[in-house]
Short mmCIF file of N, CA, C and O in Angstrom, two decimals:
data_model
loop_
_atom_site.label_atom_id
_atom_site.label_comp_id
_atom_site.label_asym_id
_atom_site.label_seq_id
_atom_site.Cartn_x
_atom_site.Cartn_y
_atom_site.Cartn_z
N MET Y 256 -7.02 -3.23 -4.11
CA MET Y 256 -6.52 -1.84 -4.35
C MET Y 256 -8.18 -0.83 -4.57
O MET Y 256 -8.69 -0.09 -3.68
N ILE Y 257 -8.83 -1.49 -5.40
CA ILE Y 257 -10.33 -0.92 -6.01
C ILE Y 257 -10.80 -2.01 -6.23
O ILE Y 257 -11.78 -2.31 -6.99
N ILE Y 258 -11.09 -2.76 -4.87
CA ILE Y 258 -11.80 -4.27 -4.78
C ILE Y 258 -13.35 -3.49 -4.93
O ILE Y 258 -13.55 -2.46 -4.12
N GLY Y 259 -14.05 -4.66 -4.96
CA GLY Y 259 -15.39 -4.07 -5.09
C GLY Y 259 -15.95 -2.69 -6.27
O GLY Y 259 -17.30 -2.61 -6.19
N LEU Y 260 -15.15 -2.28 -7.25
CA LEU Y 260 -15.12 -1.16 -8.02
C LEU Y 260 -15.13 -1.95 -9.53
O LEU Y 260 -13.98 -2.75 -9.95
N ASP Y 261 -16.06 -1.62 -10.47
CA ASP Y 261 -15.88 -2.23 -11.74
C ASP Y 261 -14.78 -1.27 -12.50
O ASP Y 261 -14.80 0.02 -12.82
N LYS Y 262 -13.45 -2.14 -12.55
CA LYS Y 262 -12.21 -1.64 -13.20
C LYS Y 262 -12.62 -0.77 -14.45
O LYS Y 262 -11.65 0.24 -14.82
N ASN Y 263 -13.29 -1.99 -14.98
CA ASN Y 263 -13.69 -0.91 -16.69
C ASN Y 263 -13.95 0.05 -16.52
O ASN Y 263 -14.41 0.81 -17.70
N LYS Y 264 -14.86 0.80 -15.74
CA LYS Y 264 -15.37 1.73 -15.51
C LYS Y 264 -14.59 3.17 -14.92
O LYS Y 264 -14.93 4.06 -14.58
N ILE Y 265 -13.19 2.68 -14.66
CA ILE Y 265 -12.29 3.77 -14.29
C ILE Y 265 -11.21 3.76 -15.38
O ILE Y 265 -10.73 3.09 -16.04
N HIS Y 266 -11.17 5.24 -15.55
CA HIS Y 266 -10.03 5.35 -17.02
C HIS Y 266 -8.83 5.06 -16.73
O HIS Y 266 -8.44 4.94 -15.48
N LYS Y 267 -8.19 4.69 -17.83
CA LYS Y 267 -6.70 3.68 -17.76
C LYS Y 267 -5.72 4.79 -17.03
O LYS Y 267 -4.60 4.62 -15.85
N ARG Y 268 -5.98 6.03 -17.14
CA ARG Y 268 -4.68 6.85 -16.57
C ARG Y 268 -4.86 7.25 -15.01
O ARG Y 268 -4.10 6.83 -14.49
N LEU Y 269 -6.30 6.83 -14.79
CA LEU Y 269 -6.16 7.29 -13.04
C LEU Y 269 -6.32 5.93 -12.63
O LEU Y 269 -5.80 5.95 -11.51
N LYS Y 270 -6.27 4.70 -13.43
CA LYS Y 270 -6.05 3.27 -12.47
C LYS Y 270 -4.15 3.02 -12.27
O LYS Y 270 -3.63 2.78 -11.62
N ILE Y 271 -3.87 3.54 -13.39
CA ILE Y 271 -2.32 3.85 -13.43
C ILE Y 271 -1.69 4.56 -12.68
O ILE Y 271 -0.80 3.94 -11.85
N ARG Y 272 -2.02 5.98 -12.25
CA ARG Y 272 -1.77 6.52 -11.27
C ARG Y 272 -2.11 5.79 -9.78
O ARG Y 272 -1.31 5.86 -8.91
N LEU Y 273 -3.34 5.48 -9.60
CA LEU Y 273 -3.59 4.84 -8.41
C LEU Y 273 -2.36 3.64 -8.14
O LEU Y 273 -2.10 3.54 -7.19
N SER Y 274 -2.27 2.79 -9.10
CA SER Y 274 -1.34 1.86 -9.04
C SER Y 274 -0.01 2.14 -8.75
O SER Y 274 0.67 1.68 -7.84
N ILE Y 275 0.38 3.07 -9.33
CA ILE Y 275 1.54 4.01 -9.06
C ILE Y 275 1.96 4.27 -7.56
O ILE Y 275 2.76 4.31 -6.96
N TYR Y 276 1.17 5.10 -7.35
CA TYR Y 276 0.65 5.66 -5.57
C TYR Y 276 1.02 4.60 -4.82
O TYR Y 276 1.53 4.32 -3.66
N PHE Y 277 0.35 3.30 -5.08
CA PHE Y 277 0.14 1.92 -4.13
C PHE Y 277 1.23 1.46 -4.29
O PHE Y 277 1.87 1.05 -3.14
N VAL Y 278 2.26 1.17 -5.39
CA VAL Y 278 3.35 0.53 -5.55
C VAL Y 278 4.43 1.03 -4.33
O VAL Y 278 5.38 0.88 -3.80
N VAL Y 279 4.64 2.61 -4.91
CA VAL Y 279 5.69 3.67 -4.43
C VAL Y 279 5.49 3.52 -2.70
O VAL Y 279 5.98 3.24 -1.89
N SER Y 280 3.92 3.77 -2.42
CA SER Y 280 3.84 3.38 -0.82
C SER Y 280 4.41 2.04 -0.27
O SER Y 280 4.85 2.61 0.70
N ILE Y 281 4.08 1.08 -1.13
CA ILE Y 281 4.63 -0.20 -0.20
C ILE Y 281 6.21 -0.38 -0.35
O ILE Y 281 6.81 -0.37 0.49
N LEU Y 282 6.62 0.22 -1.66
CA LEU Y 282 8.34 0.08 -1.29
C LEU Y 282 8.81 1.39 -0.64
O LEU Y 282 9.87 0.97 0.16
N VAL Y 283 8.21 2.34 -0.61
CA VAL Y 283 8.82 3.48 0.68
C VAL Y 283 8.43 2.77 1.89
O VAL Y 283 9.35 3.10 3.15
N LEU Y 284 7.57 2.00 2.27
CA LEU Y 284 7.02 1.48 3.60
C LEU Y 284 8.27 0.41 4.08
O LEU Y 284 8.61 0.38 4.81
N ALA Y 285 8.42 -0.51 3.01
CA ALA Y 285 9.62 -1.26 3.06
C ALA Y 285 10.96 -0.55 3.65
O ALA Y 285 11.69 -1.34 4.30
N VAL Y 286 11.26 0.50 3.05
CA VAL Y 286 12.25 1.33 3.04
C VAL Y 286 12.51 1.75 4.77
O VAL Y 286 13.61 1.74 5.42
N SER Y 287 11.25 2.24 5.25
CA SER Y 287 10.96 2.65 6.40
C SER Y 287 11.25 1.49 7.55
O SER Y 287 11.89 1.55 8.36
N VAL Y 288 10.76 0.16 7.17
CA VAL Y 288 10.72 -0.82 7.86
C VAL Y 288 12.11 -1.18 7.79
O VAL Y 288 12.75 -1.94 9.09
N PHE Y 289 12.93 -1.31 7.00
CA PHE Y 289 14.37 -1.59 6.86
C PHE Y 289 15.28 -0.67 7.79
O PHE Y 289 15.98 -0.93 8.77
N HIS Y 290 14.77 0.68 7.49
CA HIS Y 290 15.68 1.44 8.56
C HIS Y 290 15.35 1.59 10.12
O HIS Y 290 16.06 1.49 10.99
N ILE Y 291 14.20 1.05 10.48
CA ILE Y 291 13.39 0.49 11.64
C ILE Y 291 14.17 -0.51 12.57
O ILE Y 291 14.85 -0.29 13.52
N PHE Y 292 14.62 -1.65 11.58
CA PHE Y 292 15.33 -2.52 12.03
C PHE Y 292 16.86 -2.28 12.09
O PHE Y 292 17.73 -2.84 12.88
N ARG Y 293 17.24 -1.62 11.26
CA ARG Y 293 18.92 -1.37 10.84
C ARG Y 293 19.20 -0.42 11.79
O ARG Y 293 20.37 -0.56 12.29
N ASP Y 294 18.84 0.73 11.86
CA ASP Y 294 19.29 1.94 12.90
C ASP Y 294 18.44 1.49 14.00
O ASP Y 294 18.76 2.61 14.95
N ARG Y 295 17.55 0.68 14.65
CA ARG Y 295 17.22 0.84 15.72
C ARG Y 295 16.14 1.97 15.82
O ARG Y 295 16.12 2.28 17.27
N ALA Y 296 15.59 2.22 14.85
CA ALA Y 296 14.64 3.55 15.20
C ALA Y 296 13.49 3.15 15.66
O ALA Y 296 12.95 1.94 15.92
N SER Y 297 12.58 3.92 16.32
CA SER Y 297 11.38 3.96 16.64
C SER Y 297 9.93 3.53 15.97
O SER Y 297 9.94 3.89 15.17
N TRP Y 298 9.74 2.58 16.17
CA TRP Y 298 8.46 1.88 15.45
C TRP Y 298 7.21 2.71 15.95
O TRP Y 298 6.33 2.62 15.05
N ILE Y 299 7.05 2.98 16.91
CA ILE Y 299 6.12 3.73 17.40
C ILE Y 299 6.05 5.41 16.88
O ILE Y 299 5.11 5.67 16.18
N LEU Y 300 7.23 5.87 16.70
CA LEU Y 300 7.27 7.27 16.27
C LEU Y 300 6.70 7.00 14.55
O LEU Y 300 6.54 7.80 13.95
N SER Y 301 7.17 5.93 14.17
CA SER Y 301 7.39 5.60 12.46
C SER Y 301 5.86 5.62 12.76
O SER Y 301 5.43 5.66 11.23
N SER Y 302 5.25 4.53 13.21
CA SER Y 302 3.62 4.37 12.85
C SER Y 302 3.07 5.69 13.29
O SER Y 302 2.11 5.88 12.49
N ILE Y 303 2.99 6.44 14.05
CA ILE Y 303 2.68 7.20 14.17
C ILE Y 303 2.81 8.71 12.81
O ILE Y 303 2.14 9.32 12.37
N GLY Y 304 4.13 8.67 12.51
CA GLY Y 304 4.58 9.08 11.21
C GLY Y 304 3.93 8.93 10.00
O GLY Y 304 3.17 9.51 9.28
N MET Y 305 3.39 7.18 9.87
CA MET Y 305 2.44 6.64 8.70
C MET Y 305 1.03 7.32 9.04
O MET Y 305 0.34 7.67 8.13
N VAL Y 306 0.66 7.15 10.36
CA VAL Y 306 -0.79 7.86 10.76
C VAL Y 306 -0.79 9.07 10.10
O VAL Y 306 -1.80 9.66 9.03
N ALA Y 307 -0.36 9.90 10.30
CA ALA Y 307 -0.03 11.51 9.98
C ALA Y 307 0.22 11.47 8.44
O ALA Y 307 -0.63 12.48 7.90
N GLY Y 308 0.94 10.81 7.95
CA GLY Y 308 0.96 11.03 6.45
C GLY Y 308 -0.45 10.30 5.70
O GLY Y 308 -0.74 10.94 4.77
N LEU Y 309 -1.09 9.56 6.24
CA LEU Y 309 -2.19 9.06 6.08
C LEU Y 309 -3.31 10.11 5.57
O LEU Y 309 -3.71 10.69 4.81
N ILE Y 310 -3.13 10.97 6.85
CA ILE Y 310 -4.11 12.05 7.09
C ILE Y 310 -3.91 12.93 6.18
O ILE Y 310 -4.68 13.55 5.36
N VAL Y 311 -2.43 13.20 5.59
CA VAL Y 311 -2.22 14.47 4.93
C VAL Y 311 -2.44 13.96 3.19
O VAL Y 311 -3.03 14.53 2.42
N GLY Y 312 -2.17 12.70 3.32
CA GLY Y 312 -2.38 12.08 1.76
C GLY Y 312 -4.06 11.97 1.42
O GLY Y 312 -4.11 12.33 0.56
N ILE Y 313 -4.66 11.78 2.38
CA ILE Y 313 -5.98 11.86 2.07
C ILE Y 313 -6.83 13.36 2.12
O ILE Y 313 -7.58 13.61 1.00
N VAL Y 314 -6.22 14.17 2.82
CA VAL Y 314 -6.35 15.73 2.22
C VAL Y 314 -5.87 16.05 1.06
O VAL Y 314 -6.73 16.63 0.45
N PHE Y 315 -4.52 15.62 0.47
CA PHE Y 315 -4.25 16.08 -0.63
C PHE Y 315 -4.59 15.36 -1.60
O PHE Y 315 -4.60 15.69 -2.98
N SER Y 316 -5.88 14.03 -1.64
CA SER Y 316 -6.46 13.59 -2.31
C SER Y 316 -7.20 14.44 -3.39
O SER Y 316 -7.80 14.36 -4.55
N ARG Y 317 -7.57 15.86 -2.78
CA ARG Y 317 -8.36 16.58 -3.11
C ARG Y 317 -7.58 17.46 -4.42
O ARG Y 317 -8.23 18.13 -4.94
N MET Y 318 -6.30 16.98 -4.68
CA MET Y 318 -5.94 17.68 -5.90
C MET Y 318 -6.82 17.26 -7.00
O MET Y 318 -6.55 17.90 -8.07
N GLN Y 319 -7.28 16.14 -6.95
CA GLN Y 319 -7.67 15.64 -8.51
C GLN Y 319 -9.35 15.77 -7.86
O GLN Y 319 -9.90 15.41 -7.16
N LYS Y 320 -9.97 16.28 -9.03
CA LYS Y 320 -11.44 16.11 -8.83
C LYS Y 320 -11.99 14.85 -9.90
O LYS Y 320 -11.63 14.73 -10.87
N ILE Y 321 -12.38 13.84 -9.30
CA ILE Y 321 -13.17 12.82 -9.52
C ILE Y 321 -14.51 13.04 -10.16
O ILE Y 321 -15.11 13.12 -9.46
N SER Y 322 -14.58 12.55 -11.54
CA SER Y 322 -16.05 12.57 -11.89
C SER Y 322 -16.32 11.76 -12.89
O SER Y 322 -15.35 10.90 -13.49
N TRP Y 323 -17.73 11.81 -13.27
CA TRP Y 323 -18.11 10.80 -14.12
C TRP Y 323 -18.11 11.29 -15.75
O TRP Y 323 -18.71 12.47 -15.77
N ASP Y 324 -17.60 10.86 -16.61
CA ASP Y 324 -17.45 10.97 -17.84
C ASP Y 324 -18.47 10.48 -18.95
O ASP Y 324 -18.25 9.40 -18.96
N GLU Y 325 -19.70 11.06 -19.29
CA GLU Y 325 -20.73 10.62 -19.59
C GLU Y 325 -20.44 9.90 -21.33
O GLU Y 325 -20.81 8.66 -21.56
N LYS Y 326 -19.63 10.61 -21.94
CA LYS Y 326 -19.28 10.20 -23.24
C LYS Y 326 -18.37 8.46 -23.35
O LYS Y 326 -18.56 7.69 -23.77
N ALA Y 327 -17.44 8.52 -22.54
CA ALA Y 327 -16.54 7.31 -22.19
C ALA Y 327 -17.54 6.50 -21.24
O ALA Y 327 -16.85 5.03 -20.83
N SER Y 328 -18.55 7.06 -20.09
CA SER Y 328 -19.05 6.10 -19.35
C SER Y 328 -17.96 5.17 -18.09
O SER Y 328 -17.85 4.18 -18.05
N GLN Y 329 -16.97 6.64 -17.83
CA GLN Y 329 -15.67 6.03 -16.81
C GLN Y 329 -15.74 7.08 -15.96
O GLN Y 329 -16.12 8.50 -16.28
N VAL Y 330 -14.84 6.82 -14.84
CA VAL Y 330 -14.71 7.86 -13.98
C VAL Y 330 -13.52 8.19 -14.28
O VAL Y 330 -12.49 7.45 -14.66
N ILE Y 331 -13.07 9.75 -14.30
CA ILE Y 331 -11.98 10.11 -14.77
C ILE Y 331 -11.50 11.21 -13.76
O ILE Y 331 -12.33 11.74 -12.86
N GLY Y 332 -10.35 11.67 -13.67
CA GLY Y 332 -9.60 12.59 -12.49
C GLY Y 332 -8.70 13.90 -13.27
O GLY Y 332 -8.17 13.47 -13.93
N VAL Y 333 -9.36 14.84 -13.07
CA VAL Y 333 -8.90 16.28 -13.49
C VAL Y 333 -8.90 16.97 -12.51
O VAL Y 333 -8.71 17.02 -11.33
N PHE Y 334 -7.63 18.11 -12.90
CA PHE Y 334 -7.03 19.21 -11.96
C PHE Y 334 -7.94 20.23 -12.15
O PHE Y 334 -8.29 20.57 -12.92
N ASP Y 335 -8.59 20.89 -10.91
CA ASP Y 335 -9.38 21.98 -11.32
C ASP Y 335 -8.65 23.45 -10.17
O ASP Y 335 -7.44 22.63 -10.04
N ALA Y 336 -8.77 24.33 -10.52
CA ALA Y 336 -8.37 25.48 -9.45
C ALA Y 336 -7.49 25.00 -8.20
O ALA Y 336 -6.71 25.35 -7.85
N VAL Y 337 -8.62 24.53 -7.66
CA VAL Y 337 -8.56 24.20 -6.13
C VAL Y 337 -7.76 22.75 -6.29
O VAL Y 337 -6.82 23.11 -5.31
N GLY Y 338 -7.54 22.04 -7.06
CA GLY Y 338 -6.66 20.85 -6.93
C GLY Y 338 -5.19 21.49 -7.39
O GLY Y 338 -4.27 20.66 -6.84
N ILE Y 339 -5.19 22.73 -8.18
CA ILE Y 339 -3.68 23.37 -8.38
C ILE Y 339 -3.17 23.63 -7.42
O ILE Y 339 -1.71 23.49 -6.86
N PHE Y 340 -4.00 24.65 -6.49
CA PHE Y 340 -3.69 25.15 -5.12
C PHE Y 340 -3.11 24.10 -4.21
O PHE Y 340 -2.19 24.40 -4.03
N PHE Y 341 -3.99 22.58 -4.27
CA PHE Y 341 -3.50 21.97 -3.11
C PHE Y 341 -1.78 20.80 -3.84
O PHE Y 341 -1.12 20.74 -2.94
N LEU Y 342 -2.09 21.10 -5.45
CA LEU Y 342 -0.97 20.57 -5.45
C LEU Y 342 0.04 21.27 -5.22
O LEU Y 342 1.29 20.84 -4.84
N LEU Y 343 0.16 22.60 -5.36
CA LEU Y 343 1.54 23.25 -4.86
C LEU Y 343 1.55 23.34 -3.44
O LEU Y 343 2.86 23.13 -3.30
N VAL Y 344 1.13 23.04 -2.62
CA VAL Y 344 0.98 23.27 -1.47
C VAL Y 344 1.72 21.76 -1.01
O VAL Y 344 2.55 21.57 -0.18
N TYR Y 345 1.18 20.45 -1.70
CA TYR Y 345 1.69 19.44 -1.68
C TYR Y 345 3.42 19.25 -2.04
O TYR Y 345 3.89 18.56 -1.30
N MET Y 346 3.43 19.84 -3.11
CA MET Y 346 4.69 19.82 -3.72
C MET Y 346 5.69 20.27 -2.35
O MET Y 346 6.79 20.08 -2.32
N ALA Y 347 5.19 21.65 -1.57
CA ALA Y 347 6.01 22.34 -0.76
C ALA Y 347 6.27 21.09 0.29
O ALA Y 347 7.39 21.31 0.87
N VAL Y 348 5.36 21.06 0.70
CA VAL Y 348 5.10 19.74 1.84
C VAL Y 348 6.24 18.64 1.84
O VAL Y 348 6.85 18.42 2.18
N GLU Y 349 6.17 18.03 0.49
CA GLU Y 349 7.06 17.00 0.17
C GLU Y 349 8.44 17.62 0.11
O GLU Y 349 9.75 16.94 0.56
N ILE Y 350 8.84 18.95 -0.65
CA ILE Y 350 10.43 19.14 -0.71
C ILE Y 350 10.48 19.37 0.81
O ILE Y 350 11.80 18.88 1.24
N MET Y 351 9.47 19.97 2.11
CA MET Y 351 10.29 20.50 3.27
C MET Y 351 9.74 19.10 4.05
O MET Y 351 10.23 19.28 5.38
N ARG Y 352 9.48 18.07 3.52
CA ARG Y 352 9.51 17.03 4.75
C ARG Y 352 10.26 16.25 5.46
O ARG Y 352 9.77 16.58 6.77
N ASN Y 353 11.55 16.33 5.30
CA ASN Y 353 12.71 15.93 6.14
C ASN Y 353 12.77 16.63 7.16
O ASN Y 353 12.99 16.84 8.77
N LYS Y 354 12.60 18.16 6.66
CA LYS Y 354 12.66 19.56 7.70
C LYS Y 354 11.75 19.47 8.76
O LYS Y 354 11.51 19.51 9.71
N ILE Y 355 10.30 19.21 8.38
CA ILE Y 355 9.20 19.16 8.87
C ILE Y 355 8.92 18.06 10.04
O ILE Y 355 8.82 18.05 10.90
N VAL Y 356 9.91 16.64 9.59
CA VAL Y 356 9.80 15.75 10.34
C VAL Y 356 10.82 15.65 11.76
O VAL Y 356 10.96 15.41 12.74
N ALA Y 357 11.96 16.50 11.04
CA ALA Y 357 12.93 16.74 11.85
C ALA Y 357 12.86 17.79 13.35
O ALA Y 357 13.36 17.76 14.10
N TYR Y 358 11.42 18.47 13.25
CA TYR Y 358 10.89 19.22 14.64
C TYR Y 358 10.44 18.30 15.34
O TYR Y 358 10.62 18.61 16.55
N PHE Y 359 10.11 17.15 14.78
CA PHE Y 359 9.87 16.36 16.14
C PHE Y 359 10.35 14.98 16.32
O PHE Y 359 10.09 14.47 17.38
N VAL Y 360 11.40 14.58 15.27
CA VAL Y 360 12.07 13.66 15.54
C VAL Y 360 13.51 13.98 15.23
O VAL Y 360 13.66 14.25 14.29
N SER Y 361 14.36 13.27 15.93
CA SER Y 361 16.11 13.26 15.82
C SER Y 361 16.31 12.07 15.53
O SER Y 361 16.27 10.95 16.40
N GLY Y 362 17.71 11.91 15.36
CA GLY Y 362 18.61 10.85 15.49
C GLY Y 362 18.27 9.77 14.56
O GLY Y 362 17.91 9.90 13.84
N PRO Y 363 18.39 8.41 14.86
CA PRO Y 363 18.32 7.24 14.38
C PRO Y 363 16.66 7.22 13.72
O PRO Y 363 16.46 6.40 12.58
N SER Y 364 15.63 7.58 14.31
CA SER Y 364 14.30 7.57 13.95
C SER Y 364 13.83 8.52 12.78
O SER Y 364 13.15 8.20 12.18
N LEU Y 365 14.88 9.41 12.38
CA LEU Y 365 14.66 10.39 11.31
C LEU Y 365 14.13 9.90 10.14
O LEU Y 365 13.23 9.89 9.68
N ILE Y 366 15.21 9.19 9.62
CA ILE Y 366 14.93 8.86 8.33
C ILE Y 366 14.02 7.68 8.24
O ILE Y 366 12.76 7.76 7.68
N ALA Y 367 13.66 6.72 9.45
CA ALA Y 367 12.58 5.76 9.22
C ALA Y 367 11.05 6.38 9.12
O ALA Y 367 10.08 6.31 8.59
N VAL Y 368 11.20 7.45 10.14
CA VAL Y 368 9.97 8.54 10.56
C VAL Y 368 9.71 9.04 9.30
O VAL Y 368 8.84 9.24 8.41
N SER Y 369 10.41 9.55 8.25
CA SER Y 369 10.31 10.48 6.85
C SER Y 369 9.85 9.52 6.07
O SER Y 369 8.97 10.04 5.68
N PHE Y 370 10.48 8.32 5.91
CA PHE Y 370 9.72 7.38 4.56
C PHE Y 370 8.33 7.07 5.43
O PHE Y 370 7.81 6.74 4.32
N ALA Y 371 8.40 6.42 6.43
CA ALA Y 371 6.79 6.17 7.06
C ALA Y 371 5.91 7.30 6.69
O ALA Y 371 4.78 7.16 5.89
N VAL Y 372 6.46 8.36 6.68
CA VAL Y 372 5.60 9.83 6.50
C VAL Y 372 4.83 9.88 4.82
O VAL Y 372 3.89 9.71 4.37
N LEU Y 373 5.94 9.66 4.37
CA LEU Y 373 6.06 9.49 2.69
C LEU Y 373 4.81 8.24 2.19
O LEU Y 373 4.11 8.34 1.58
N SER Y 374 5.26 7.18 2.50
CA SER Y 374 4.52 6.18 2.88
C SER Y 374 3.27 6.19 3.06
O SER Y 374 1.82 5.81 2.41
N GLY Y 375 3.02 6.76 4.24
CA GLY Y 375 1.28 7.04 4.54
C GLY Y 375 0.56 8.33 3.33
O GLY Y 375 -0.37 8.06 3.45
N ILE Y 376 1.51 9.61 3.11
CA ILE Y 376 0.93 10.37 2.16
C ILE Y 376 0.49 9.45 0.77
O ILE Y 376 -0.56 9.84 0.30
N MET Y 377 1.47 8.96 0.18
CA MET Y 377 0.95 8.05 -0.78
C MET Y 377 -0.28 7.15 -0.82
O MET Y 377 -0.71 7.23 -1.40
N TYR Y 378 -0.06 6.21 0.17
CA TYR Y 378 -1.53 5.58 0.43
C TYR Y 378 -2.86 6.38 1.06
O TYR Y 378 -3.49 5.80 0.38
N GLY Y 379 -2.40 7.39 1.48
CA GLY Y 379 -3.84 8.29 1.85
C GLY Y 379 -4.02 8.85 0.67
O GLY Y 379 -5.40 8.83 0.46
N ARG Y 380 -3.16 8.86 -0.21
CA ARG Y 380 -4.35 9.54 -1.53
C ARG Y 380 -4.40 8.59 -2.02
O ARG Y 380 -5.50 8.69 -3.03
N VAL Y 381 -4.35 7.16 -2.34
CA VAL Y 381 -5.08 6.23 -2.80
C VAL Y 381 -6.42 5.97 -2.50
O VAL Y 381 -7.16 5.84 -2.92
N LEU Y 382 -6.19 6.02 -0.79
CA LEU Y 382 -7.76 5.67 -0.27
C LEU Y 382 -8.41 7.06 -0.46
O LEU Y 382 -9.76 6.82 -0.40
N GLY Y 383 -7.93 8.17 -0.76
CA GLY Y 383 -9.02 9.24 -0.93
C GLY Y 383 -9.39 9.30 -2.19
O GLY Y 383 -10.66 9.56 -2.25
N ILE Y 384 -8.31 9.08 -2.92
CA ILE Y 384 -8.87 9.01 -4.81
C ILE Y 384 -10.16 7.68 -4.76
O ILE Y 384 -11.08 7.99 -5.15
N ARG Y 385 -9.68 6.93 -4.01
CA ARG Y 385 -10.66 5.37 -4.11
C ARG Y 385 -11.86 6.23 -3.38
O ARG Y 385 -13.03 5.48 -3.81
N GLY Y 386 -11.67 6.89 -2.41
CA GLY Y 386 -13.45 7.01 -1.85
C GLY Y 386 -14.11 8.10 -2.64
O GLY Y 386 -15.34 7.60 -2.93
N LYS Y 387 -13.22 8.71 -3.41
CA LYS Y 387 -14.00 9.76 -4.25
C LYS Y 387 -14.70 9.06 -5.42
O LYS Y 387 -15.75 9.22 -5.92
N ILE Y 388 -13.70 8.08 -5.81
CA ILE Y 388 -14.37 7.22 -7.20
C ILE Y 388 -15.65 6.20 -6.38
O ILE Y 388 -16.49 6.34 -7.36
N LYS Y 389 -15.27 5.87 -5.40
CA LYS Y 389 -17.22 5.08 -4.68
C LYS Y 389 -18.01 5.93 -4.76
O LYS Y 389 -18.75 5.45 -5.12
N GLU Y 390 -17.67 7.20 -4.36
CA GLU Y 390 -18.82 8.64 -4.35
C GLU Y 390 -19.49 8.49 -5.76
O GLU Y 390 -20.50 8.47 -6.04
N VAL Y 391 -18.72 8.54 -6.71
CA VAL Y 391 -18.99 8.59 -8.21
C VAL Y 391 -19.83 7.07 -8.40
O VAL Y 391 -20.90 7.74 -9.11
N PHE Y 392 -19.55 6.48 -8.30
CA PHE Y 392 -19.88 5.16 -8.57
C PHE Y 392 -21.62 4.68 -7.90
O PHE Y 392 -22.51 4.26 -8.59
N ARG Y 393 -21.33 5.53 -6.68
CA ARG Y 393 -22.72 5.65 -5.70
C ARG Y 393 -23.43 6.30 -6.37
O ARG Y 393 -25.02 5.82 -6.77
N GLU Y 394 -23.17 7.54 -7.20
CA GLU Y 394 -23.99 8.77 -7.51
C GLU Y 394 -24.37 7.90 -9.07
O GLU Y 394 -25.88 8.22 -9.37
N GLN Y 395 -23.77 7.18 -9.54
CA GLN Y 395 -24.07 6.28 -11.29
C GLN Y 395 -24.78 5.05 -10.93
O GLN Y 395 -25.16 4.75 -11.85
N GLY Y 396 -24.85 4.65 -9.83
CA GLY Y 396 -25.84 3.75 -9.29
C GLY Y 396 -24.87 2.31 -9.62
O GLY Y 396 -25.47 1.39 -10.27
N LEU Y 397 -23.54 2.39 -9.74
CA LEU Y 397 -22.69 1.40 -10.24
C LEU Y 397 -22.16 0.60 -9.06
O LEU Y 397 -21.45 -0.07 -9.08
N LEU Y 398 -22.17 1.09 -7.85
CA LEU Y 398 -21.38 0.39 -6.62
C LEU Y 398 -21.75 -0.73 -6.15
O LEU Y 398 -23.15 -1.09 -6.30
N ASN Y 399 -21.20 -1.78 -6.34
CA ASN Y 399 -21.22 -3.23 -6.06
C ASN Y 399 -20.99 -3.83 -4.73
O ASN Y 399 -20.33 -4.48 -4.33
N GLU Y 400 -21.84 -3.06 -3.92
CA GLU Y 400 -22.05 -3.50 -2.44
C GLU Y 400 -23.23 -4.47 -1.84
O GLU Y 400 -24.40 -4.06 -2.44
#
């Protein structure tokens, strides 16, 4: 998940948050795959939903400002004003996710695609935050590449 990055230079809460997003994305993906097989749902639509979710998740990873804390010598994540705006929009998207997906998909694929979108969003947030952590590491000269 944060391969190639010095985990000791990442604040504990940020590591926990990333781990939770990652685990939830895997669990929700498993639920989606289960529904694909059980309901004979479209794996193509579910894949498209996953990709769309990834894009949304990467965009919404902006909710957190990732920066270097000189005192702790660690990368930290905090919410700024723009981040709070993105958080509110993200919450609205999550609440309306099933209705949004229902505009594009119906029948047995609805549940599988909805879970695929959620999985993509969660993993997209992991990728987005990880990318921002890498930027901070690069700025601090700590990147192991």
